[in-house]
Amino acid sequence: ISIITSQAAAVLKNAISYEQKMRQKVLEMTALYEFSKKISSAANLEEALDSILVIVADLVDYDESFIYAIDHDNATAVVRAARFRGESRELPPQEPLDGSSVTSWAISERKALVSPDITRDQRFSESATRSANVRSLMSIPLIVQDGVVGVLSVHSNSPNQYSEDDV
């Protein structure tokens, strides 16, 4: 009997794991469907970008999120859409595209940057971590036809909010 119960436990564990993965896939596919519906019905760029941030909020918890667009003439990234939990806050300034910020790094490297806790991440200066409420973040380059057009940046005031799996 112990052999059978061990096998039953393994089968049950695998079934639960599979079910969780399938639920996550359904959530992702539903978000993708909603995303395409909202984007195609948006009246203008601002409405489309705001719709993207609403969908992101359904997928991950955040305190603030931004979509930056690249201003090639001024070599900066400019916030084109923002959402905040609770009250609206001041928008971040333009980010120079010199590699000195998370946003410009994601653009130049063409890679997502994920930090579960910026206070423990050596990529962030001590002054940057002291001055911000942000503890966990993701910055993901927005790439169209092999060109980076902007960045989606998602921040949480709680540590360990994001991992590579969220990207």
mmCIF file of C-alpha atoms in Angstrom:
data_model
loop_
_atom_site.group_PDB
_atom_site.id
_atom_site.type_symbol
_atom_site.label_atom_id
_atom_site.label_comp_id
_atom_site.label_asym_id
_atom_site.label_seq_id
_atom_site.Cartn_x
_atom_site.Cartn_y
_atom_site.Cartn_z
ATOM 1 C CA ILE A 1 0.000 0.000 0.000
ATOM 2 C CA SER A 2 2.825 2.448 0.762
ATOM 3 C CA ILE A 3 4.095 2.089 -2.828
ATOM 4 C CA ILE A 4 0.642 2.913 -4.178
ATOM 5 C CA THR A 5 0.228 5.924 -1.853
ATOM 6 C CA SER A 6 3.671 7.218 -2.879
ATOM 7 C CA GLN A 7 2.679 6.951 -6.528
ATOM 8 C CA ALA A 8 -0.678 8.596 -5.810
ATOM 9 C CA ALA A 9 1.074 11.466 -4.025
ATOM 10 C CA ALA A 10 3.413 12.005 -6.997
ATOM 11 C CA VAL A 11 0.495 11.974 -9.428
ATOM 12 C CA LEU A 12 -1.435 14.433 -7.262
ATOM 13 C CA LYS A 13 1.558 16.761 -6.955
ATOM 14 C CA ASN A 14 2.090 16.721 -10.741
ATOM 15 C CA ALA A 15 -1.592 17.334 -11.394
ATOM 16 C CA ILE A 16 -1.663 20.333 -9.055
ATOM 17 C CA SER A 17 1.475 21.780 -10.641
ATOM 18 C CA TYR A 18 0.038 21.287 -14.132
ATOM 19 C CA GLU A 19 -3.241 22.912 -13.122
ATOM 20 C CA GLN A 20 -1.419 25.949 -11.710
ATOM 21 C CA LYS A 21 0.613 26.326 -14.904
ATOM 22 C CA MET A 22 -2.509 26.069 -17.028
ATOM 23 C CA ARG A 23 -4.308 28.702 -14.932
ATOM 24 C CA GLN A 24 -1.338 31.037 -15.417
ATOM 25 C CA LYS A 25 -1.396 30.402 -19.184
ATOM 26 C CA VAL A 26 -5.144 31.093 -19.303
ATOM 27 C CA LEU A 27 -4.588 34.332 -17.393
ATOM 28 C CA GLU A 28 -1.827 35.348 -19.818
ATOM 29 C CA MET A 29 -3.898 34.480 -22.885
ATOM 30 C CA THR A 30 -6.911 36.343 -21.493
ATOM 31 C CA ALA A 31 -4.730 39.386 -20.831
ATOM 32 C CA LEU A 32 -3.356 39.210 -24.368
ATOM 33 C CA TYR A 33 -6.877 39.035 -25.788
ATOM 34 C CA GLU A 34 -8.034 41.966 -23.636
ATOM 35 C CA PHE A 35 -4.903 43.870 -24.602
ATOM 36 C CA SER A 36 -5.560 43.485 -28.298
ATOM 37 C CA LYS A 37 -9.248 44.446 -27.882
ATOM 38 C CA LYS A 38 -8.416 47.599 -25.906
ATOM 39 C CA ILE A 39 -5.564 48.694 -28.137
ATOM 40 C CA SER A 40 -7.590 48.267 -31.319
ATOM 41 C CA SER A 41 -10.477 50.295 -29.889
ATOM 42 C CA ALA A 42 -8.333 53.118 -28.444
ATOM 43 C CA ALA A 43 -9.122 56.540 -29.864
ATOM 44 C CA ASN A 44 -5.579 57.881 -29.484
ATOM 45 C CA LEU A 45 -2.080 56.993 -28.346
ATOM 46 C CA GLU A 46 -2.587 58.137 -24.731
ATOM 47 C CA GLU A 47 -5.704 55.999 -24.383
ATOM 48 C CA ALA A 48 -3.885 52.998 -25.882
ATOM 49 C CA LEU A 49 -0.904 53.404 -23.538
ATOM 50 C CA ASP A 50 -3.167 53.815 -20.515
ATOM 51 C CA SER A 51 -4.992 50.628 -21.554
ATOM 52 C CA ILE A 52 -1.673 48.800 -21.540
ATOM 53 C CA LEU A 53 -1.001 49.911 -17.965
ATOM 54 C CA VAL A 54 -4.479 48.794 -16.876
ATOM 55 C CA ILE A 55 -3.806 45.333 -18.303
ATOM 56 C CA VAL A 56 -0.381 45.200 -16.637
ATOM 57 C CA ALA A 57 -2.136 45.972 -13.334
ATOM 58 C CA ASP A 58 -4.260 42.852 -13.850
ATOM 59 C CA LEU A 59 -1.107 40.757 -14.225
ATOM 60 C CA VAL A 60 1.204 42.142 -11.524
ATOM 61 C CA ASP A 61 0.743 44.246 -8.416
ATOM 62 C CA TYR A 62 2.432 47.644 -8.517
ATOM 63 C CA ASP A 63 2.505 51.014 -6.783
ATOM 64 C CA GLU A 64 3.430 52.927 -9.923
ATOM 65 C CA SER A 65 3.962 52.138 -13.576
ATOM 66 C CA PHE A 66 5.184 54.143 -16.523
ATOM 67 C CA ILE A 67 5.534 53.848 -20.247
ATOM 68 C CA TYR A 68 8.459 55.839 -21.580
ATOM 69 C CA ALA A 69 8.866 56.746 -25.250
ATOM 70 C CA ILE A 70 12.226 57.563 -26.797
ATOM 71 C CA ASP A 71 12.724 61.154 -27.919
ATOM 72 C CA HIS A 72 15.579 60.695 -30.383
ATOM 73 C CA ASP A 73 15.952 64.439 -31.038
ATOM 74 C CA ASN A 74 16.763 65.145 -27.382
ATOM 75 C CA ALA A 75 18.317 61.740 -26.552
ATOM 76 C CA THR A 76 15.868 61.190 -23.684
ATOM 77 C CA ALA A 77 13.089 58.871 -22.616
ATOM 78 C CA VAL A 78 9.856 60.707 -21.826
ATOM 79 C CA VAL A 79 6.891 59.427 -19.784
ATOM 80 C CA ARG A 80 3.888 59.067 -22.082
ATOM 81 C CA ALA A 81 1.618 57.174 -19.671
ATOM 82 C CA ALA A 82 1.559 56.628 -15.900
ATOM 83 C CA ARG A 83 -0.626 54.886 -13.335
ATOM 84 C CA PHE A 84 -0.378 55.014 -9.570
ATOM 85 C CA ARG A 85 -1.960 53.099 -6.742
ATOM 86 C CA GLY A 86 -3.913 55.599 -4.705
ATOM 87 C CA GLU A 87 -3.194 59.254 -5.361
ATOM 88 C CA SER A 88 -1.535 60.597 -8.468
ATOM 89 C CA ARG A 89 2.033 61.660 -8.012
ATOM 90 C CA GLU A 90 4.483 63.791 -9.866
ATOM 91 C CA LEU A 91 5.741 62.217 -13.064
ATOM 92 C CA PRO A 92 9.415 61.344 -13.178
ATOM 93 C CA PRO A 93 11.641 63.664 -15.197
ATOM 94 C CA GLN A 94 12.908 62.845 -18.656
ATOM 95 C CA GLU A 95 15.625 60.205 -18.517
ATOM 96 C CA PRO A 96 18.798 60.908 -20.471
ATOM 97 C CA LEU A 97 19.776 58.000 -22.722
ATOM 98 C CA ASP A 98 23.291 57.783 -21.315
ATOM 99 C CA GLY A 99 22.994 54.462 -19.459
ATOM 100 C CA SER A 100 22.849 56.153 -16.055
ATOM 101 C CA SER A 101 19.277 55.122 -15.250
ATOM 102 C CA VAL A 102 17.326 51.880 -15.247
ATOM 103 C CA THR A 103 15.260 53.140 -18.169
ATOM 104 C CA SER A 104 18.230 54.084 -20.329
ATOM 105 C CA TRP A 105 19.991 50.812 -19.443
ATOM 106 C CA ALA A 106 16.969 48.774 -20.601
ATOM 107 C CA ILE A 107 16.944 50.765 -23.853
ATOM 108 C CA SER A 108 20.660 50.502 -24.580
ATOM 109 C CA GLU A 109 21.004 46.836 -23.567
ATOM 110 C CA ARG A 110 17.666 45.831 -25.134
ATOM 111 C CA LYS A 111 17.058 43.630 -22.083
ATOM 112 C CA ALA A 112 14.627 43.623 -19.191
ATOM 113 C CA LEU A 113 16.022 44.618 -15.825
ATOM 114 C CA VAL A 114 14.389 43.036 -12.791
ATOM 115 C CA SER A 115 15.372 43.829 -9.226
ATOM 116 C CA PRO A 116 13.489 42.075 -6.435
ATOM 117 C CA ASP A 117 15.000 44.493 -3.893
ATOM 118 C CA ILE A 118 16.961 47.530 -5.045
ATOM 119 C CA THR A 119 18.364 48.092 -1.533
ATOM 120 C CA ARG A 120 20.249 44.786 -1.875
ATOM 121 C CA ASP A 121 21.078 45.177 -5.573
ATOM 122 C CA GLN A 122 24.617 46.355 -6.302
ATOM 123 C CA ARG A 123 23.479 47.864 -9.601
ATOM 124 C CA PHE A 124 21.805 50.677 -7.645
ATOM 125 C CA SER A 125 23.662 53.406 -5.796
ATOM 126 C CA GLU A 126 23.064 53.923 -2.088
ATOM 127 C CA SER A 127 21.768 57.453 -2.706
ATOM 128 C CA ALA A 128 19.232 56.175 -5.256
ATOM 129 C CA THR A 129 17.891 53.559 -2.869
ATOM 130 C CA ARG A 130 17.641 56.007 0.047
ATOM 131 C CA SER A 131 15.741 58.667 -1.874
ATOM 132 C CA ALA A 132 13.072 56.418 -3.399
ATOM 133 C CA ASN A 133 10.168 54.492 -1.916
ATOM 134 C CA VAL A 134 10.647 51.894 -4.618
ATOM 135 C CA ARG A 135 11.953 48.544 -3.402
ATOM 136 C CA SER A 136 11.209 46.206 -6.306
ATOM 137 C CA LEU A 137 11.097 47.019 -10.027
ATOM 138 C CA MET A 138 10.974 45.798 -13.593
ATOM 139 C CA SER A 139 11.987 47.805 -16.649
ATOM 140 C CA ILE A 140 11.214 46.111 -19.936
ATOM 141 C CA PRO A 141 12.221 47.521 -23.333
ATOM 142 C CA LEU A 142 9.422 47.890 -25.864
ATOM 143 C CA ILE A 143 10.776 46.571 -29.142
ATOM 144 C CA VAL A 144 9.101 46.844 -32.547
ATOM 145 C CA GLN A 145 10.730 45.405 -35.661
ATOM 146 C CA ASP A 146 14.145 45.198 -33.983
ATOM 147 C CA GLY A 147 14.028 48.814 -32.753
ATOM 148 C CA VAL A 148 13.503 49.930 -29.158
ATOM 149 C CA VAL A 149 10.672 52.485 -29.019
ATOM 150 C CA GLY A 150 10.300 52.796 -25.257
ATOM 151 C CA VAL A 151 10.238 51.101 -21.879
ATOM 152 C CA LEU A 152 7.565 49.719 -19.570
ATOM 153 C CA SER A 153 8.658 50.380 -15.985
ATOM 154 C CA VAL A 154 6.788 48.836 -13.059
ATOM 155 C CA HIS A 155 7.630 49.679 -9.431
ATOM 156 C CA SER A 156 6.555 48.382 -6.038
ATOM 157 C CA ASN A 157 7.225 49.822 -2.601
ATOM 158 C CA SER A 158 7.425 46.238 -1.294
ATOM 159 C CA PRO A 159 10.555 44.113 -1.678
ATOM 160 C CA ASN A 160 10.551 40.827 -3.587
ATOM 161 C CA GLN A 161 7.510 41.760 -5.632
ATOM 162 C CA TYR A 162 8.987 40.817 -9.030
ATOM 163 C CA SER A 163 11.115 38.084 -10.518
ATOM 164 C CA GLU A 164 12.281 37.107 -14.005
ATOM 165 C CA ASP A 165 9.110 35.023 -14.335
ATOM 166 C CA ASP A 166 7.018 38.209 -14.286
ATOM 167 C CA VAL A 167 8.770 39.555 -17.371
#
